[in-house]
Tab-separated table of C-alpha atoms in Angstrom:
chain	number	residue	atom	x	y	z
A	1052	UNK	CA	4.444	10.902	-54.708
A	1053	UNK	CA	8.201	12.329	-53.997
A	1054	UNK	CA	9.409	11.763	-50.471
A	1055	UNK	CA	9.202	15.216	-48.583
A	1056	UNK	CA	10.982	16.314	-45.824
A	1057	UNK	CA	8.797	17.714	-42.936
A	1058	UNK	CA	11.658	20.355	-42.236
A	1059	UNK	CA	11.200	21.566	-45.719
A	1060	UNK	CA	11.263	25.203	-46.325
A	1061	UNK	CA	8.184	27.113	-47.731
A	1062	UNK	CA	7.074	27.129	-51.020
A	1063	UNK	CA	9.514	29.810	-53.079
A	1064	UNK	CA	7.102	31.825	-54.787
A	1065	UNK	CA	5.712	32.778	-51.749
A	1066	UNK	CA	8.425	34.477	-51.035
A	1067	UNK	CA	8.193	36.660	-54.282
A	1068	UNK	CA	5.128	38.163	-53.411
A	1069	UNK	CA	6.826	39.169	-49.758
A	1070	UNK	CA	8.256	42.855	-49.375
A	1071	UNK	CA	10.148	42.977	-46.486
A	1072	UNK	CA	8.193	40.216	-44.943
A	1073	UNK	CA	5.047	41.784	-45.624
A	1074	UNK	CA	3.003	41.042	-48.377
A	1075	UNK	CA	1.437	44.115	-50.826
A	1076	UNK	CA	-2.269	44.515	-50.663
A	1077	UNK	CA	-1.891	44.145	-54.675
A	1078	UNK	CA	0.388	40.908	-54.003
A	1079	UNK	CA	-1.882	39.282	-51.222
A	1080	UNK	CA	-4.863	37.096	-53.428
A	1081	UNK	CA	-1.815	35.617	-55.839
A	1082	UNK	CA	-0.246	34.650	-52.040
A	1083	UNK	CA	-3.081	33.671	-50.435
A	1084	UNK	CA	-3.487	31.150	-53.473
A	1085	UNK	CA	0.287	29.680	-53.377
A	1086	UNK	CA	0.047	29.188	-49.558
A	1087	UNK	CA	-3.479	27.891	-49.875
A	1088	UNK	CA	-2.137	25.524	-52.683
A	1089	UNK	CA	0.814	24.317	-50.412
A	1090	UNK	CA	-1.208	23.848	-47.654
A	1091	UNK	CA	-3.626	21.279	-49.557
A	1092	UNK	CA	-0.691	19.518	-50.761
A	1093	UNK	CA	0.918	19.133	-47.384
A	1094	UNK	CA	-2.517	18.189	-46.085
A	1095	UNK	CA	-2.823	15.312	-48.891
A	1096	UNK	CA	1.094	14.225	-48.378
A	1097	UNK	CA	-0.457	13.588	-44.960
A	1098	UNK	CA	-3.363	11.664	-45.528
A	1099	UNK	CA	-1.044	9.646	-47.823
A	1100	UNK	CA	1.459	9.054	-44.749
A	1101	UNK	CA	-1.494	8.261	-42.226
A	1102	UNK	CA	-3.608	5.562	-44.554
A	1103	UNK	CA	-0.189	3.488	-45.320
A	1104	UNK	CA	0.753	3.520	-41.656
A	1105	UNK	CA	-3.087	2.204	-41.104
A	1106	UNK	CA	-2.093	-0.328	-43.647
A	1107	UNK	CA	0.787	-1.231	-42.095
A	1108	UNK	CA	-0.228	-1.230	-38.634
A	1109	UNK	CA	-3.528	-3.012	-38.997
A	1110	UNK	CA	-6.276	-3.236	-36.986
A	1111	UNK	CA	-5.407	-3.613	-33.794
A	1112	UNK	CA	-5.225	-7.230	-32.036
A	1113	UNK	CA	-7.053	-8.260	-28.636
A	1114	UNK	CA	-4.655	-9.049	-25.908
A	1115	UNK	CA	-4.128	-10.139	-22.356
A	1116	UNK	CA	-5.142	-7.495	-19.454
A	1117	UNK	CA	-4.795	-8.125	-16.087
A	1118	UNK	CA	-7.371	-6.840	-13.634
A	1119	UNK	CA	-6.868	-6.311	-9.901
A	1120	UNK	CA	-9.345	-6.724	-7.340
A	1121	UNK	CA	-9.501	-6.575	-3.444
A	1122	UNK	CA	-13.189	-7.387	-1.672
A	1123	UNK	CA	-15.434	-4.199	-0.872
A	1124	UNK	CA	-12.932	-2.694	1.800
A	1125	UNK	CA	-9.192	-3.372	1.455
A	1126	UNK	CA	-7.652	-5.390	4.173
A	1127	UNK	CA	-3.926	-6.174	4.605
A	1128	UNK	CA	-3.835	-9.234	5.641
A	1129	UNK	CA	-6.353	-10.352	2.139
A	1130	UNK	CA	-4.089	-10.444	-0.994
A	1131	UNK	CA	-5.892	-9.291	-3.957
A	1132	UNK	CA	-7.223	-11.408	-6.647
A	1133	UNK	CA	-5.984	-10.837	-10.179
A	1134	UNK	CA	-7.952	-11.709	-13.523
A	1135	UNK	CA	-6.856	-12.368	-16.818
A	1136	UNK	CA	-9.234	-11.440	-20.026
A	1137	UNK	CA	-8.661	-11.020	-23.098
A	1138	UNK	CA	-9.217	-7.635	-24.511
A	1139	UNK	CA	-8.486	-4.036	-27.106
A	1140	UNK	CA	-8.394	-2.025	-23.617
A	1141	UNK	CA	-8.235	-1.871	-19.979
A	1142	UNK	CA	-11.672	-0.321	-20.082
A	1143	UNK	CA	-12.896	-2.808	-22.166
A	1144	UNK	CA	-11.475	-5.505	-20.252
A	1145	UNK	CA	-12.998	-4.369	-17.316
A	1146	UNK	CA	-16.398	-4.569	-19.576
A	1147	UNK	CA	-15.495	-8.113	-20.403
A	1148	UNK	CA	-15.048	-9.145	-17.060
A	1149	UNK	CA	-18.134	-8.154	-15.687
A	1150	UNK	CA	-20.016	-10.590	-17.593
A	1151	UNK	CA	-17.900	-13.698	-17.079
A	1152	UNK	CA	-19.864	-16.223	-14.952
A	1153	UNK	CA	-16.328	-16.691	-12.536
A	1154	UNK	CA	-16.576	-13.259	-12.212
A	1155	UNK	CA	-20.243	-13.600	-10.606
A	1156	UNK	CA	-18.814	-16.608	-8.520
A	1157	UNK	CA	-15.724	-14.584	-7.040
A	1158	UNK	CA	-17.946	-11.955	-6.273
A	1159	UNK	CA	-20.358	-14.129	-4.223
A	1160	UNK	CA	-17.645	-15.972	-2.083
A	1161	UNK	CA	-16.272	-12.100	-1.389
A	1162	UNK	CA	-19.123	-11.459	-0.227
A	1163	UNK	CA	-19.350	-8.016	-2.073
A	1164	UNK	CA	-21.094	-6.525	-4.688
A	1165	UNK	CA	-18.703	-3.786	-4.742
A	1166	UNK	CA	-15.119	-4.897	-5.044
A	1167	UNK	CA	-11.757	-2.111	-5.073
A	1168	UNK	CA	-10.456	-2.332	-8.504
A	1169	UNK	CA	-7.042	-1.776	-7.964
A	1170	UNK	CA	-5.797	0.292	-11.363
A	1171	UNK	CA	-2.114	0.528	-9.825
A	1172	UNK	CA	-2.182	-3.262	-10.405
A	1173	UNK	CA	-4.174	-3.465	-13.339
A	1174	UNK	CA	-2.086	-3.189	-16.731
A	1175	UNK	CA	-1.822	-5.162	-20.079
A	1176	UNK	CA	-0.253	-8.299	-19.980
A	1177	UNK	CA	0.376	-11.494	-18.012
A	1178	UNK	CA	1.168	-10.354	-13.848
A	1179	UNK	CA	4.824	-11.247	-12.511
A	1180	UNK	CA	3.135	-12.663	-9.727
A	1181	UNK	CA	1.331	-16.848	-10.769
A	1182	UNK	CA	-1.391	-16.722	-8.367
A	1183	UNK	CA	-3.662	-14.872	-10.698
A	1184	UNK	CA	-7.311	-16.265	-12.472
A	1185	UNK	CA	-7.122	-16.785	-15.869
A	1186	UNK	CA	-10.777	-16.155	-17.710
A	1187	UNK	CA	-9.581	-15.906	-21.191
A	1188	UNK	CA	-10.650	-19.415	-21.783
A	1189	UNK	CA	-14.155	-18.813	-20.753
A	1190	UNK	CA	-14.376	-15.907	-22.962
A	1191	UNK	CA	-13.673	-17.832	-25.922
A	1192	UNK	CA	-14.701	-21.962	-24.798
A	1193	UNK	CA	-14.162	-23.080	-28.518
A	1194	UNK	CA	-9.850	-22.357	-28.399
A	1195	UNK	CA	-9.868	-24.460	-24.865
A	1196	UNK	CA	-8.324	-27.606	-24.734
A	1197	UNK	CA	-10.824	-29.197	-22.328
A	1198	UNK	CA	-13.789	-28.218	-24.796
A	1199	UNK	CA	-11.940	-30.078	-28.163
A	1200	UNK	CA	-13.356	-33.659	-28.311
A	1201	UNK	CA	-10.471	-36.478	-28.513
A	1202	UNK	CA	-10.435	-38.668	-31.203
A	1203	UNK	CA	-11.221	-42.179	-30.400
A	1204	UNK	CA	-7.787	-44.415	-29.803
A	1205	UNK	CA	-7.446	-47.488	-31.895
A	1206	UNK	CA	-7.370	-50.614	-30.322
A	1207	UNK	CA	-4.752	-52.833	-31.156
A	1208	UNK	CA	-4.609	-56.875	-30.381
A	1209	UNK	CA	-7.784	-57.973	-28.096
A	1210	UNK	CA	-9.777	-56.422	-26.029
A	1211	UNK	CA	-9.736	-57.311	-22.146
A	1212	UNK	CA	-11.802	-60.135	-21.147
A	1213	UNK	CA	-15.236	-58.960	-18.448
A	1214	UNK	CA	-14.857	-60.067	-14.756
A	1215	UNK	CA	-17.620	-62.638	-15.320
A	1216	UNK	CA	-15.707	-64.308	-18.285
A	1217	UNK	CA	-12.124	-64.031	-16.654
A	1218	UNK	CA	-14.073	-65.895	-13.458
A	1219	UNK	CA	-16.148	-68.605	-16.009
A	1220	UNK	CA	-12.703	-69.567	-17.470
A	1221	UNK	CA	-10.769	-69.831	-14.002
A	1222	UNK	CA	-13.913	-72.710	-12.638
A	1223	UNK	CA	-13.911	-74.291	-15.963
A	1224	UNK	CA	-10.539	-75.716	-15.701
């Protein structure tokens, strides 16, 4: 499909069936059909545009949200607590967060059921601040170092000698 500019100008024939800006009664159904036409066409040119952007684009990727809490009545002298989950939004990181079993825990050693979500400190991304919890390992265990099993090191030369046998040798002698 040719490249059109958005800026274009109308289709011309439209403009032959205009009579001083006005089209004829006996002009109008030929009209209506060109401007219907060039509507369709602009429509499709459009459809075209939005499905390779879509292609482009892809489907967007989780990413880091942080949430910002402060207990059940906001004190100045307690800092919040910030979170860090992994999600498409901030509403559905705030989704993902209430099901995290640290989430539960914090909650408990508040000592509130209700905590102040803070939205003026909740945004996507890392916080500038490092005091901040980061859950997106327990969302996803498997990608967390401390779950992957080590391989076993190899041994090289012998292996230590027991207590018991280090002490047999030393009253042998």
């Amino acid at each position: 499909m040719p490249r059109r500019s958005t800026a274009s100008p109308p289709d011309p024939s439209l403009n032959l069936r205009r009579d001083a800006n006005v089209v004829g009664a006996d002009e109008y159904p030929r009209y209506d059909n060109v401007r219907i036409t060039t509507a369709i066409e602009a429509s499709d040119h459009l459809d075209t545009v939005v499905e390779r952007l879509t292609a482009m684009v892809g489907a967007p990727r989780p990413r880091a949200f942080t949430l910002t809490f402060t207990g059940s009545t906001p004190h100045e002298d307690t800092a919040p607590t910030s979170f860090v989950v992994t999600a498409l939004t901030l509403d559905s990181a705030l989704q993902t967060l209430a099901v995290l079993p640290t989430w539960g825990k914090w909650l408990e050693s508040a000592g509130t059921e209700d905590p102040v979500h803070l939205p003026q400190q909740s945004h996507e991304g890392l916080p500038a601040h490092d005091r901040f919890t980061d859950l997106r390992g327990e969302q996803h265990p498997a990608l967390t170092p401390s779950s992957t099993s080590r391989p076993a090191g190899t041994v090289i030369g012998s292996r230590p000698a027991s207590a018991a046998a280090t002490a047999a040798a030393r009253t042998s002698r």
